[in-house]
Amino acid sequence: MPRQSKDYYAILGLSRGASQEDIKKAYKKLIKQWHPDLNSDRKKEAEQKFKEIQEAYEVLSDPQKRAMYDRFGYVGEAEYSQTASGNAFEDIFRDFEGFFGRDVFDIFFGERGGRERSTASSRSGEDISITVDIDFRDSLLGTQVPVEYERYETCEHCGGSGSEPGSGYKTCPRCHGTGTIREERRSFFGVFVSTRTCETCGGTGRVVGERCRVCGGSGRIRKRHKTVVNIPPGVENGEKLRIRGEGNAGYAGGRAGDLYVVIRVRASNKFKRKGEDVYTDVTIDYVQAVLGATIQIELPTGGSTMLRIPPGTRPGTTFRLKGEGARSIRGGKRGDLYVIVNVTLSKPKSRKEEELLKELAKIRGIER
Ligand SMILES: [Zn+2]
Ligand SMILES: [Zn+2]
């Protein structure tokens, strides 16, 4: 019985004269667009489309099959045995579902039984973690850091399928195309039969005809990736930023993992951060402490400001500069800058100084 003929060109949105290059391009684009994992809102439709696109590609990317298709409008049964049996299985599965409803079906075929057959082998890529060192000032202001790291990217040669373009698929030798493996266990209570998804084909019932010669069948290629990480203002030492989708590419169209950027803030010799507040210290002369002074204070975000030290300031006095601290990356208002005042004492540095101090002692009635 000939297969029901389908318009493979229309499925890929191509005209009859399309080149191999056009076919490959259209396939890559559509397979991404209709990947069931990316279409959770219309999974059934996406699964159907996904399968059609693969089928169309298998035929049109193979010059022999394509010629046959162009001539007869379908590709002979023998050529198609695996896909045909796959479809037969799918039909049985649908009948079961219609008859028993979903729950019973799941009992029959195990948790991940036939239902996710077309997507079971697609898995998310792994997350990657990198460390980035930044200066204290940049941690407050935010910065952009160029980074370079190794990651797996989708193999362009096979579009991530792992199969050498044009080589098609063959029935999985492990599960013989069923996508599941049945196990019988005998115990005191009787015989238990369990089924699980076939690991070899990931439940799809088929494996690639020929492994992609570029990626060796994994669908991914290790590459050095360069990008620029945006670091928001206010990050603290040890903070972990997550950048979605910048990790390893997924398997067989699965979504990419995430990139975790661990921030290490280089210690500053001037400033210390506690929560959103920043601490610094400043050293003044005892005469300034006694008479009062206006001194320049460096700010943690750069630049400086003048701080008025009132007469009679004791060592260890702390001044607060409102809003000159750090900001949390989670929002909220900025912390404050605390300036701790150190005071230096010294011997008189000249005859003149000594005389003046003695005079001062007399005025204040200090015994010497
Ligand atoms: Zn490849
Ligand atoms: Zn299998």
PDB file of N, CA, C and O and ligand atoms in Angstrom, residues 154-165 211-221, ligand 1:
ATOM      1  N   THR A 154      25.334  24.417  19.088  1.00  0.00           N
ATOM      2  CA  THR A 154      24.660  23.538  18.140  1.00  0.00           C
ATOM      3  C   THR A 154      25.533  23.354  16.897  1.00  0.00           C
ATOM      4  O   THR A 154      26.038  24.320  16.343  1.00  0.00           O
ATOM      5  N   CYS A 155      25.702  22.112  16.496  1.00  0.00           N
ATOM      6  CA  CYS A 155      26.509  21.815  15.311  1.00  0.00           C
ATOM      7  C   CYS A 155      25.782  22.368  14.083  1.00  0.00           C
ATOM      8  O   CYS A 155      24.620  22.044  13.844  1.00  0.00           O
ATOM      9  N   GLU A 156      26.469  23.203  13.350  1.00  0.00           N
ATOM     10  CA  GLU A 156      25.800  23.826  12.201  1.00  0.00           C
ATOM     11  C   GLU A 156      25.658  22.863  11.037  1.00  0.00           C
ATOM     12  O   GLU A 156      24.734  22.969  10.238  1.00  0.00           O
ATOM     13  N   HIS A 157      26.552  21.914  10.980  1.00  0.00           N
ATOM     14  CA  HIS A 157      26.526  20.977   9.858  1.00  0.00           C
ATOM     15  C   HIS A 157      25.241  20.156   9.859  1.00  0.00           C
ATOM     16  O   HIS A 157      24.622  19.949   8.817  1.00  0.00           O
ATOM     17  N   CYS A 158      24.822  19.689  11.037  1.00  0.00           N
ATOM     18  CA  CYS A 158      23.637  18.817  11.099  1.00  0.00           C
ATOM     19  C   CYS A 158      22.458  19.537  11.739  1.00  0.00           C
ATOM     20  O   CYS A 158      21.405  18.942  11.964  1.00  0.00           O
ATOM     21  N   GLY A 159      22.632  20.808  12.071  1.00  0.00           N
ATOM     22  CA  GLY A 159      21.544  21.563  12.698  1.00  0.00           C
ATOM     23  C   GLY A 159      21.214  21.036  14.074  1.00  0.00           C
ATOM     24  O   GLY A 159      20.133  21.275  14.605  1.00  0.00           O
ATOM     25  N   GLY A 160      22.135  20.285  14.687  1.00  0.00           N
ATOM     26  CA  GLY A 160      21.913  19.773  16.038  1.00  0.00           C
ATOM     27  C   GLY A 160      21.279  18.401  16.076  1.00  0.00           C
ATOM     28  O   GLY A 160      21.111  17.819  17.143  1.00  0.00           O
ATOM     29  N   SER A 161      20.932  17.849  14.922  1.00  0.00           N
ATOM     30  CA  SER A 161      20.260  16.542  14.915  1.00  0.00           C
ATOM     31  C   SER A 161      21.236  15.407  15.177  1.00  0.00           C
ATOM     32  O   SER A 161      20.846  14.326  15.618  1.00  0.00           O
ATOM     33  N   GLY A 162      22.515  15.618  14.914  1.00  0.00           N
ATOM     34  CA  GLY A 162      23.503  14.566  15.107  1.00  0.00           C
ATOM     35  C   GLY A 162      23.612  13.626  13.919  1.00  0.00           C
ATOM     36  O   GLY A 162      24.460  12.745  13.891  1.00  0.00           O
ATOM     37  N   SER A 163      22.733  13.814  12.948  1.00  0.00           N
ATOM     38  CA  SER A 163      22.754  12.911  11.800  1.00  0.00           C
ATOM     39  C   SER A 163      23.370  13.610  10.603  1.00  0.00           C
ATOM     40  O   SER A 163      23.099  14.786  10.352  1.00  0.00           O
ATOM     41  N   GLU A 164      24.200  12.892   9.898  1.00  0.00           N
ATOM     42  CA  GLU A 164      24.810  13.458   8.701  1.00  0.00           C
ATOM     43  C   GLU A 164      23.687  13.833   7.729  1.00  0.00           C
ATOM     44  O   GLU A 164      22.861  12.977   7.400  1.00  0.00           O
ATOM     45  N   PRO A 165      23.614  15.096   7.313  1.00  0.00           N
ATOM     46  CA  PRO A 165      22.503  15.502   6.445  1.00  0.00           C
ATOM     47  C   PRO A 165      22.376  14.563   5.243  1.00  0.00           C
ATOM     48  O   PRO A 165      23.368  14.231   4.604  1.00  0.00           O
ATOM     49  N   ARG A 211      26.244   9.031  11.583  1.00  0.00           N
ATOM     50  CA  ARG A 211      26.515  10.135  12.500  1.00  0.00           C
ATOM     51  C   ARG A 211      27.097  11.317  11.740  1.00  0.00           C
ATOM     52  O   ARG A 211      27.849  11.126  10.785  1.00  0.00           O
ATOM     53  N   CYS A 212      26.742  12.493  12.192  1.00  0.00           N
ATOM     54  CA  CYS A 212      27.262  13.717  11.558  1.00  0.00           C
ATOM     55  C   CYS A 212      28.786  13.674  11.597  1.00  0.00           C
ATOM     56  O   CYS A 212      29.381  13.388  12.629  1.00  0.00           O
ATOM     57  N   ARG A 213      29.405  13.954  10.458  1.00  0.00           N
ATOM     58  CA  ARG A 213      30.862  13.822  10.411  1.00  0.00           C
ATOM     59  C   ARG A 213      31.577  14.973  11.130  1.00  0.00           C
ATOM     60  O   ARG A 213      32.752  14.897  11.424  1.00  0.00           O
ATOM     61  N   VAL A 214      30.821  16.031  11.418  1.00  0.00           N
ATOM     62  CA  VAL A 214      31.448  17.169  12.105  1.00  0.00           C
ATOM     63  C   VAL A 214      31.379  17.001  13.624  1.00  0.00           C
ATOM     64  O   VAL A 214      32.371  17.145  14.322  1.00  0.00           O
ATOM     65  N   CYS A 215      30.211  16.644  14.139  1.00  0.00           N
ATOM     66  CA  CYS A 215      30.060  16.566  15.603  1.00  0.00           C
ATOM     67  C   CYS A 215      30.071  15.126  16.103  1.00  0.00           C
ATOM     68  O   CYS A 215      29.994  14.894  17.305  1.00  0.00           O
ATOM     69  N   GLY A 216      30.128  14.167  15.208  1.00  0.00           N
ATOM     70  CA  GLY A 216      30.188  12.771  15.630  1.00  0.00           C
ATOM     71  C   GLY A 216      28.875  12.253  16.175  1.00  0.00           C
ATOM     72  O   GLY A 216      28.836  11.218  16.824  1.00  0.00           O
ATOM     73  N   GLY A 217      27.785  12.990  15.957  1.00  0.00           N
ATOM     74  CA  GLY A 217      26.463  12.492  16.352  1.00  0.00           C
ATOM     75  C   GLY A 217      25.894  13.158  17.584  1.00  0.00           C
ATOM     76  O   GLY A 217      24.739  12.961  17.925  1.00  0.00           O
ATOM     77  N   SER A 218      26.692  13.952  18.278  1.00  0.00           N
ATOM     78  CA  SER A 218      26.179  14.573  19.506  1.00  0.00           C
ATOM     79  C   SER A 218      25.296  15.782  19.190  1.00  0.00           C
ATOM     80  O   SER A 218      24.505  16.217  20.020  1.00  0.00           O
ATOM     81  N   GLY A 219      25.431  16.320  17.975  1.00  0.00           N
ATOM     82  CA  GLY A 219      24.641  17.495  17.610  1.00  0.00           C
ATOM     83  C   GLY A 219      25.229  18.783  18.183  1.00  0.00           C
ATOM     84  O   GLY A 219      24.676  19.862  18.005  1.00  0.00           O
ATOM     85  N   ARG A 220      26.349  18.644  18.900  1.00  0.00           N
ATOM     86  CA  ARG A 220      26.936  19.837  19.520  1.00  0.00           C
ATOM     87  C   ARG A 220      28.445  19.862  19.279  1.00  0.00           C
ATOM     88  O   ARG A 220      29.077  18.835  19.109  1.00  0.00           O
ATOM     89  N   ILE A 221      28.963  21.072  19.308  1.00  0.00           N
ATOM     90  CA  ILE A 221      30.394  21.242  19.089  1.00  0.00           C
ATOM     91  C   ILE A 221      30.942  22.176  20.151  1.00  0.00           C
ATOM     92  O   ILE A 221      30.323  23.181  20.478  1.00  0.00           O
TER      93      ILE A 221
HETATM   94 ZN    ZN B   1      26.662  17.677  13.593  1.00  0.00          ZN
END
